[in-house]
Amino acid sequence: MMDMEREVVCGADIHKQFLLATVLSNDGKKLQDRFDANFEGLLNFRQWLLDLGCQKLAVESTASYWLPIYLVVGKDVEFILANAYQIKHVPGRKTDVLDSEWIAELCLKDLIAPSRIFSEDERDLRSMTRTRESYVKMRTQNKNRIHQELESACIKLSSVLSDIFGKSGIHIIRGILKGSSIEDILDSIPSKKLKAKRKEIQDAIRMNMSPAQVDLISLLLDSVDILNREIESIDKQIQDLISKRQDDLKIAMSIPGMGFTTASAILAEIGDFKDFRTGDKLAAYCGLVPSVYQSAGKLITGHITKHGSPHVRRMLIEVAHAISRTKADSNLKRFYFRIKGRHGAKVAIVALARKVICILHHLIVNREMFEDVGTNKSKRNKPGRSFSSPEPTITDAIQILVRAGYAIQKRSEREGG
């Protein structure tokens, strides 16, 4: 019988420089050892597991420390990547038990739900999209510093230009830093539209900057230029890495408010959509479902769980904001305003983000393109089939009329009944 066979498992507590491993078997034997986290130490760890006949290895998904172990040991021993939050909240742990022993005990009793392990291509794509996100964040910080320094020098360019980091804005700032006169700067400005605002621009840059401010803004501008070039280079690498998922990318970009950057980042963070049985399961993976707890015999929902990747949540929130700001009317936009009227803008944005990821799951699994109401449903053919938003309800129609300025009355009120 299978349940009578001797099962040997290992739990490893991973640190930056070393790992502590505990091997347990269902006949009560226990062995513990420590190994260096370098390549030679991991080879010794693999041989130790093979000599003991270990069948499963369970580790916590802490940062990226688990990845070298997976690459060295994963081909010879069944590798289980455990969610650290789940392991810590399994009841019954004693305070004096080592982490590695607790992980091994949970593995032996089959109490660990394995986390997903992405393929090498998926990991490379995700690393690139996350790197791009960090570069964009650094660029934004530097731009904000430039704004602050200009404002402190009483240079109010942002009151005249919608984007001071556009071609004309950079031309003006570089001219100020070089010490050029306002007249020379305005005479050589590339935009004819801004030349018409000559008086406004002159009023906005009356003050002069100190030498320290000039040096600081020059350094910040140079760093922005460098980051722009780096981001362009990363975008090209992302395009190459995501070339194998062009159909998924086209499907994702068919949703309103989702461009190449957000679509590629969301696809990179989620990986294979078929790993999730439903869109609700995927929304839970993204942390966009409400937390539920029980009080006095009642189930009460709270804030969203925020489990999973914060990167995919951030991108989905950006998509939701883009949809809410679009001029064109759509079912998704009406959904946002309907929730906003009941629960406020913040709740509506999160609800719309959750709806977007559920729709995206349906589209990719069924190989359909997104299509809003008013399209011809009969023109569906794979892989360009279309998923239409549901037909508007009576409530939706009334809200559209109200926003258009019409007053809605019940029939009895019109007839004076």
Short mmCIF file of C-alpha atoms in Angstrom, two decimals:
data_model
loop_
_atom_site.label_atom_id
_atom_site.label_comp_id
_atom_site.label_asym_id
_atom_site.label_seq_id
_atom_site.Cartn_x
_atom_site.Cartn_y
_atom_site.Cartn_z
CA MET A 1 0.00 0.00 0.00
CA MET A 2 1.16 3.53 -0.82
CA ASP A 3 0.41 4.90 2.66
CA MET A 4 2.66 2.25 4.24
CA GLU A 5 5.71 3.34 2.25
CA ARG A 6 8.40 5.29 4.04
CA GLU A 7 8.23 8.96 3.11
CA VAL A 8 11.20 11.25 3.67
CA VAL A 9 10.84 15.01 3.38
CA CYS A 10 12.99 18.05 4.10
CA GLY A 11 12.20 21.55 5.28
CA ALA A 12 14.77 24.29 4.71
CA ASP A 13 15.01 27.64 6.47
CA ILE A 14 16.87 29.89 4.03
CA HIS A 15 19.12 32.77 5.03
CA LYS A 16 21.31 35.01 2.90
CA GLN A 17 24.58 33.22 3.71
CA PHE A 18 23.38 29.75 4.75
CA LEU A 19 20.40 27.43 5.12
CA LEU A 20 19.25 25.17 7.93
CA ALA A 21 17.68 21.88 6.82
CA THR A 22 15.63 19.31 8.74
CA VAL A 23 14.81 15.90 7.29
CA LEU A 24 11.82 14.03 8.75
CA SER A 25 10.35 10.65 7.88
CA ASN A 26 7.00 9.16 8.78
CA ASP A 27 8.75 6.53 10.93
CA GLY A 28 9.90 9.27 13.33
CA LYS A 29 13.52 9.79 12.26
CA LYS A 30 14.90 13.35 12.23
CA LEU A 31 18.19 14.76 10.93
CA GLN A 32 19.36 18.36 10.87
CA ASP A 33 22.32 20.08 9.19
CA ARG A 34 23.55 23.46 8.02
CA PHE A 35 24.86 24.31 4.54
CA ASP A 36 26.42 27.37 2.95
CA ALA A 37 24.23 29.21 0.46
CA ASN A 38 26.96 29.34 -2.22
CA PHE A 39 27.03 26.99 -5.21
CA GLU A 40 29.35 24.44 -3.58
CA GLY A 41 27.24 24.40 -0.43
CA LEU A 42 24.07 23.83 -2.47
CA LEU A 43 25.71 20.91 -4.28
CA ASN A 44 26.55 19.39 -0.90
CA PHE A 45 22.96 19.98 0.20
CA ARG A 46 21.62 18.18 -2.88
CA GLN A 47 23.91 15.21 -2.33
CA TRP A 48 22.86 15.07 1.35
CA LEU A 49 19.20 14.90 0.33
CA LEU A 50 19.87 12.19 -2.27
CA ASP A 51 21.89 10.10 0.20
CA LEU A 52 18.99 10.23 2.68
CA GLY A 53 16.46 9.30 0.00
CA CYS A 54 14.56 12.56 0.42
CA GLN A 55 11.51 12.77 -1.82
CA LYS A 56 10.26 16.33 -1.16
CA LEU A 57 11.93 19.62 -0.28
CA ALA A 58 9.83 22.51 1.08
CA VAL A 59 11.15 26.08 1.42
CA GLU A 60 9.62 29.48 2.12
CA SER A 61 9.26 31.95 -0.76
CA THR A 62 11.49 34.57 0.89
CA ALA A 63 12.74 37.18 -1.62
CA SER A 64 14.77 35.36 -4.30
CA TYR A 65 16.91 33.28 -1.92
CA TRP A 66 14.95 30.15 -2.83
CA LEU A 67 15.69 30.36 -6.56
CA PRO A 68 19.32 29.07 -6.51
CA ILE A 69 18.17 26.10 -4.41
CA TYR A 70 15.41 25.37 -6.92
CA LEU A 71 17.85 25.53 -9.84
CA VAL A 72 20.33 23.16 -8.15
CA VAL A 73 18.00 20.73 -6.35
CA GLY A 74 14.69 21.01 -8.19
CA LYS A 75 15.56 18.48 -10.92
CA ASP A 76 16.31 15.67 -8.45
CA VAL A 77 13.85 16.29 -5.60
CA GLU A 78 10.21 17.42 -5.72
CA PHE A 79 10.38 21.11 -4.88
CA ILE A 80 7.59 22.78 -2.90
CA LEU A 81 7.61 26.57 -2.66
CA ALA A 82 5.57 27.53 0.38
CA ASN A 83 3.85 30.84 1.06
CA ALA A 84 5.52 32.31 4.16
CA TYR A 85 2.24 33.86 5.39
CA GLN A 86 0.44 30.53 5.16
CA ILE A 87 3.17 28.64 7.05
CA LYS A 88 3.26 31.13 9.90
CA HIS A 89 -0.51 30.96 10.40
CA VAL A 90 -0.96 27.19 10.54
CA PRO A 91 -2.03 26.49 14.16
CA GLY A 92 -0.17 24.09 16.43
CA ARG A 93 3.40 25.30 16.21
CA LYS A 94 5.53 25.22 19.36
CA THR A 95 7.75 28.18 20.14
CA ASP A 96 10.93 26.12 20.52
CA VAL A 97 10.64 24.35 17.15
CA LEU A 98 13.05 25.45 14.43
CA ASP A 99 11.59 26.97 11.28
CA SER A 100 13.10 24.20 9.15
CA GLU A 101 11.59 21.51 11.39
CA TRP A 102 8.16 23.16 11.27
CA ILE A 103 8.30 23.40 7.47
CA ALA A 104 9.36 19.74 7.25
CA GLU A 105 6.52 18.69 9.55
CA LEU A 106 3.96 20.56 7.45
CA CYS A 107 5.40 19.01 4.30
CA LEU A 108 5.27 15.51 5.78
CA LYS A 109 1.61 16.00 6.69
CA ASP A 110 0.84 17.48 3.27
CA LEU A 111 -0.34 20.79 4.75
CA ILE A 112 1.50 23.09 2.36
CA ALA A 113 -0.30 24.51 -0.66
CA PRO A 114 2.54 24.93 -3.21
CA SER A 115 3.07 28.39 -4.65
CA ARG A 116 3.43 28.87 -8.39
CA ILE A 117 6.93 28.70 -9.87
CA PHE A 118 7.34 30.66 -13.09
CA SER A 119 9.36 29.40 -16.04
CA GLU A 120 12.70 31.00 -16.89
CA ASP A 121 11.20 33.09 -19.72
CA GLU A 122 8.40 34.30 -17.44
CA ARG A 123 10.89 35.17 -14.69
CA ASP A 124 13.04 37.15 -17.17
CA LEU A 125 10.02 39.09 -18.43
CA ARG A 126 8.84 39.86 -14.92
CA SER A 127 12.33 41.04 -13.91
CA MET A 128 12.38 43.43 -16.85
CA THR A 129 8.91 44.88 -16.19
CA ARG A 130 9.71 45.37 -12.51
CA THR A 131 13.04 47.00 -13.39
CA ARG A 132 11.21 49.35 -15.73
CA GLU A 133 8.80 50.23 -12.95
CA SER A 134 11.64 51.08 -10.57
CA TYR A 135 13.35 53.23 -13.24
CA VAL A 136 10.12 55.13 -13.88
CA LYS A 137 9.77 55.70 -10.15
CA MET A 138 13.33 57.10 -9.96
CA ARG A 139 12.67 59.33 -12.95
CA THR A 140 9.50 60.67 -11.33
CA GLN A 141 11.38 61.42 -8.11
CA ASN A 142 14.03 63.37 -10.02
CA LYS A 143 11.40 65.31 -11.96
CA ASN A 144 9.67 66.21 -8.70
CA ARG A 145 12.98 67.49 -7.30
CA ILE A 146 13.43 69.68 -10.37
CA HIS A 147 9.90 71.04 -9.89
CA GLN A 148 10.72 71.85 -6.25
CA GLU A 149 14.00 73.58 -7.08
CA LEU A 150 12.38 75.70 -9.80
CA GLU A 151 9.52 76.65 -7.50
CA SER A 152 11.94 77.59 -4.72
CA ALA A 153 13.67 79.94 -7.20
CA CYS A 154 10.25 81.44 -8.02
CA ILE A 155 10.35 80.05 -11.55
CA LYS A 156 6.72 79.09 -12.26
CA LEU A 157 7.10 77.29 -15.59
CA SER A 158 4.52 74.68 -14.64
CA SER A 159 1.86 77.41 -14.58
CA VAL A 160 2.53 78.11 -18.29
CA LEU A 161 3.56 74.69 -19.66
CA SER A 162 1.48 71.56 -19.23
CA ASP A 163 4.70 69.50 -19.19
CA ILE A 164 7.96 71.25 -18.40
CA PHE A 165 9.85 68.10 -19.48
CA GLY A 166 8.61 68.31 -23.05
CA LYS A 167 10.80 69.59 -25.87
CA SER A 168 9.99 73.26 -25.25
CA GLY A 169 10.18 72.94 -21.46
CA ILE A 170 13.63 71.33 -21.55
CA HIS A 171 14.77 74.02 -24.02
CA ILE A 172 13.74 76.76 -21.60
CA ILE A 173 15.27 75.07 -18.53
CA ARG A 174 18.56 74.36 -20.33
CA GLY A 175 18.68 77.98 -21.48
CA ILE A 176 18.17 79.24 -17.93
CA LEU A 177 20.90 76.93 -16.63
CA LYS A 178 23.33 78.22 -19.29
CA GLY A 179 22.61 81.79 -18.20
CA SER A 180 20.98 82.84 -21.50
CA SER A 181 18.71 85.85 -21.47
CA ILE A 182 14.94 85.33 -21.49
CA GLU A 183 14.70 87.05 -24.90
CA ASP A 184 17.26 84.69 -26.47
CA ILE A 185 15.53 81.67 -24.98
CA LEU A 186 12.14 82.74 -26.30
CA ASP A 187 13.50 83.67 -29.73
CA SER A 188 14.96 80.18 -30.17
CA ILE A 189 12.05 78.25 -28.65
CA PRO A 190 10.94 75.49 -31.09
CA SER A 191 7.19 75.76 -30.46
CA LYS A 192 5.25 78.47 -32.33
CA LYS A 193 2.35 77.95 -29.93
CA LEU A 194 4.52 78.89 -26.95
CA LYS A 195 5.96 81.90 -28.73
CA ALA A 196 2.46 83.36 -28.50
CA LYS A 197 2.75 83.04 -24.70
CA ARG A 198 5.92 85.14 -24.62
CA LYS A 199 4.66 87.56 -21.94
CA GLU A 200 3.40 84.74 -19.69
CA ILE A 201 6.72 82.87 -19.93
CA GLN A 202 8.67 86.05 -19.17
CA ASP A 203 6.58 86.61 -16.05
CA ALA A 204 7.12 82.97 -15.00
CA ILE A 205 10.96 83.11 -15.09
CA ARG A 206 11.81 86.53 -13.68
CA MET A 207 13.94 85.23 -10.80
CA ASN A 208 17.49 83.87 -11.06
CA MET A 209 18.86 80.68 -9.48
CA SER A 210 21.85 80.33 -7.21
CA PRO A 211 24.95 78.48 -8.53
CA ALA A 212 24.13 75.52 -6.25
CA GLN A 213 20.61 75.28 -7.69
CA VAL A 214 21.98 75.44 -11.23
CA ASP A 215 24.39 72.57 -10.54
CA LEU A 216 21.69 70.48 -8.80
CA ILE A 217 19.09 70.93 -11.55
CA SER A 218 21.73 70.15 -14.21
CA LEU A 219 22.60 66.89 -12.45
CA LEU A 220 18.93 65.98 -12.08
CA LEU A 221 18.20 66.72 -15.75
CA ASP A 222 21.16 64.59 -16.83
CA SER A 223 19.89 61.73 -14.66
CA VAL A 224 16.43 62.06 -16.23
CA ASP A 225 18.01 61.83 -19.70
CA ILE A 226 19.96 58.73 -18.68
CA LEU A 227 16.85 57.10 -17.21
CA ASN A 228 14.89 57.90 -20.38
CA ARG A 229 17.49 56.07 -22.46
CA GLU A 230 17.55 53.13 -20.04
CA ILE A 231 13.75 52.86 -20.10
CA GLU A 232 13.76 52.87 -23.90
CA SER A 233 16.33 50.06 -23.86
CA ILE A 234 14.26 48.07 -21.36
CA ASP A 235 11.14 48.56 -23.50
CA LYS A 236 12.94 46.96 -26.46
CA GLN A 237 13.98 43.99 -24.31
CA ILE A 238 10.42 43.62 -23.01
CA GLN A 239 9.15 43.59 -26.61
CA ASP A 240 11.59 40.78 -27.44
CA LEU A 241 10.72 38.75 -24.33
CA ILE A 242 6.96 39.08 -24.80
CA SER A 243 7.10 38.21 -28.50
CA LYS A 244 6.02 34.64 -27.65
CA ARG A 245 2.80 36.02 -26.15
CA GLN A 246 1.79 38.43 -28.91
CA ASP A 247 -1.80 37.11 -29.00
CA ASP A 248 -2.16 37.58 -25.24
CA LEU A 249 -0.73 41.08 -25.57
CA LYS A 250 -3.20 42.02 -28.32
CA ILE A 251 -6.10 40.68 -26.27
CA ALA A 252 -5.01 42.62 -23.18
CA MET A 253 -4.52 45.84 -25.15
CA SER A 254 -8.04 45.54 -26.59
CA ILE A 255 -9.37 46.49 -23.13
CA PRO A 256 -9.86 50.29 -22.76
CA GLY A 257 -7.16 52.05 -20.77
CA MET A 258 -4.57 49.30 -21.23
CA GLY A 259 -1.48 50.11 -23.30
CA PHE A 260 1.67 48.15 -24.05
CA THR A 261 3.42 48.96 -20.76
CA THR A 262 0.53 48.04 -18.46
CA ALA A 263 -0.48 45.00 -20.54
CA SER A 264 3.03 43.54 -20.61
CA ALA A 265 3.50 44.16 -16.87
CA ILE A 266 0.18 42.47 -16.00
CA LEU A 267 0.94 39.48 -18.24
CA ALA A 268 4.42 39.20 -16.72
CA GLU A 269 3.11 39.24 -13.14
CA ILE A 270 0.37 36.66 -13.74
CA GLY A 271 2.09 34.23 -16.08
CA ASP A 272 -0.18 31.44 -17.32
CA PHE A 273 -3.81 32.52 -16.90
CA LYS A 274 -4.95 28.90 -17.14
CA ASP A 275 -3.46 28.28 -13.70
CA PHE A 276 -6.60 29.99 -12.36
CA ARG A 277 -9.92 28.21 -12.76
CA THR A 278 -11.99 31.41 -12.69
CA GLY A 279 -11.52 35.15 -12.86
CA ASP A 280 -12.48 35.37 -9.18
CA LYS A 281 -9.57 33.07 -8.32
CA LEU A 282 -7.24 35.33 -10.27
CA ALA A 283 -8.64 38.43 -8.53
CA ALA A 284 -7.96 36.76 -5.19
CA TYR A 285 -4.39 35.98 -6.33
CA CYS A 286 -3.97 39.69 -7.12
CA GLY A 287 -5.29 40.68 -3.68
CA LEU A 288 -8.32 42.51 -5.10
CA VAL A 289 -10.99 40.67 -3.11
CA PRO A 290 -12.34 41.84 0.28
CA SER A 291 -11.11 40.25 3.47
CA VAL A 292 -13.81 38.31 5.32
CA TYR A 293 -14.07 37.72 9.04
CA GLN A 294 -16.78 36.51 11.39
CA SER A 295 -18.20 38.46 14.31
CA ALA A 296 -21.25 37.52 16.42
CA GLY A 297 -22.19 34.84 13.95
CA LYS A 298 -22.13 37.24 10.98
CA LEU A 299 -19.73 37.34 8.05
CA ILE A 300 -18.29 40.82 7.65
CA THR A 301 -16.27 42.00 4.67
CA GLY A 302 -13.45 44.48 5.11
CA HIS A 303 -10.74 46.04 2.96
CA ILE A 304 -9.14 44.11 0.12
CA THR A 305 -6.60 41.49 1.20
CA LYS A 306 -3.66 42.98 -0.79
CA HIS A 307 -2.17 39.49 -1.04
CA GLY A 308 0.02 38.67 -3.99
CA SER A 309 2.05 40.98 -6.19
CA PRO A 310 1.70 44.71 -5.45
CA HIS A 311 3.02 45.37 -8.98
CA VAL A 312 0.00 43.85 -10.73
CA ARG A 313 -2.39 45.69 -8.38
CA ARG A 314 -0.68 48.98 -9.14
CA MET A 315 -1.00 48.40 -12.89
CA LEU A 316 -4.65 47.38 -12.63
CA ILE A 317 -5.41 50.49 -10.56
CA GLU A 318 -3.73 52.61 -13.26
CA VAL A 319 -5.90 50.95 -15.91
CA ALA A 320 -9.01 51.61 -13.80
CA HIS A 321 -8.09 55.30 -13.46
CA ALA A 322 -7.51 55.52 -17.22
CA ILE A 323 -10.95 54.01 -17.91
CA SER A 324 -12.64 56.42 -15.48
CA ARG A 325 -11.04 59.41 -17.23
CA THR A 326 -11.79 58.43 -20.82
CA LYS A 327 -14.13 60.73 -22.73
CA ALA A 328 -15.84 57.88 -24.57
CA ASP A 329 -18.75 56.22 -22.82
CA SER A 330 -18.47 52.49 -22.08
CA ASN A 331 -19.94 49.84 -19.84
CA LEU A 332 -16.76 49.81 -17.76
CA LYS A 333 -16.97 53.57 -17.23
CA ARG A 334 -20.65 53.33 -16.32
CA PHE A 335 -19.80 50.56 -13.87
CA TYR A 336 -17.26 52.87 -12.22
CA PHE A 337 -19.76 55.74 -11.84
CA ARG A 338 -22.43 53.38 -10.53
CA ILE A 339 -20.13 52.12 -7.75
CA LYS A 340 -18.77 55.63 -7.11
CA GLY A 341 -22.30 56.93 -6.46
CA ARG A 342 -22.83 54.30 -3.78
CA HIS A 343 -19.44 53.85 -2.14
CA GLY A 344 -17.11 56.63 -3.31
CA ALA A 345 -14.28 56.95 -5.83
CA LYS A 346 -11.66 54.81 -4.06
CA VAL A 347 -13.92 51.79 -3.71
CA ALA A 348 -15.11 52.25 -7.31
CA ILE A 349 -11.56 52.26 -8.66
CA VAL A 350 -10.68 49.05 -6.84
CA ALA A 351 -13.95 47.42 -7.96
CA LEU A 352 -13.22 48.42 -11.55
CA ALA A 353 -9.67 47.02 -11.31
CA ARG A 354 -11.11 43.73 -10.08
CA LYS A 355 -13.63 43.70 -12.93
CA VAL A 356 -10.86 44.35 -15.47
CA ILE A 357 -8.74 41.40 -14.30
CA CYS A 358 -11.79 39.09 -14.32
CA ILE A 359 -12.61 40.18 -17.89
CA LEU A 360 -8.97 39.73 -18.92
CA HIS A 361 -8.97 36.18 -17.54
CA HIS A 362 -12.07 35.34 -19.58
CA LEU A 363 -10.64 36.91 -22.74
CA ILE A 364 -7.27 35.15 -22.62
CA VAL A 365 -8.61 31.74 -21.60
CA ASN A 366 -11.25 31.87 -24.36
CA ARG A 367 -8.98 33.63 -26.92
CA GLU A 368 -11.37 36.55 -27.44
CA MET A 369 -10.88 40.26 -28.04
CA PHE A 370 -12.68 42.79 -25.87
CA GLU A 371 -15.59 44.57 -27.51
CA ASP A 372 -18.00 47.00 -25.91
CA VAL A 373 -21.76 47.23 -26.50
CA GLY A 374 -22.90 48.08 -30.00
CA THR A 375 -20.60 45.70 -31.89
CA ASN A 376 -21.70 42.87 -34.10
CA LYS A 377 -21.49 39.71 -32.02
CA SER A 378 -21.86 37.52 -35.08
CA LYS A 379 -18.37 38.50 -36.28
CA ARG A 380 -16.56 36.32 -33.76
CA ASN A 381 -13.83 34.04 -35.05
CA LYS A 382 -10.77 32.76 -33.22
CA PRO A 383 -8.31 34.10 -32.23
CA GLY A 384 -10.05 37.43 -32.85
CA ARG A 385 -13.38 36.58 -31.26
CA SER A 386 -14.89 39.36 -29.23
CA PHE A 387 -16.12 39.49 -25.68
CA SER A 388 -18.83 42.10 -25.33
CA SER A 389 -19.72 43.86 -22.13
CA PRO A 390 -23.21 42.99 -20.86
CA GLU A 391 -26.16 44.98 -22.20
CA PRO A 392 -26.95 48.09 -20.09
CA THR A 393 -29.67 47.69 -17.48
CA ILE A 394 -32.60 50.07 -16.91
CA THR A 395 -30.64 51.60 -14.00
CA ASP A 396 -27.67 52.19 -16.32
CA ALA A 397 -29.92 53.87 -18.90
CA ILE A 398 -31.47 56.14 -16.26
CA GLN A 399 -28.03 57.19 -15.00
CA ILE A 400 -26.92 58.00 -18.56
CA LEU A 401 -29.97 60.23 -19.02
CA VAL A 402 -29.40 61.95 -15.66
CA ARG A 403 -25.77 62.69 -16.54
CA ALA A 404 -27.02 64.10 -19.86
CA GLY A 405 -29.18 66.62 -17.97
CA TYR A 406 -32.63 64.99 -18.17
CA ALA A 407 -34.99 64.86 -15.17
CA ILE A 408 -36.49 61.42 -14.57
CA GLN A 409 -39.96 61.13 -12.98
CA LYS A 410 -42.22 58.22 -12.17
CA ARG A 411 -45.39 57.85 -14.26
CA SER A 412 -47.63 58.59 -11.25
CA GLU A 413 -45.79 61.88 -10.64
CA ARG A 414 -46.27 62.97 -14.29
CA GLU A 415 -49.98 62.16 -14.19
CA GLY A 416 -50.45 63.87 -10.84
CA GLY A 417 -51.47 60.59 -9.15
#
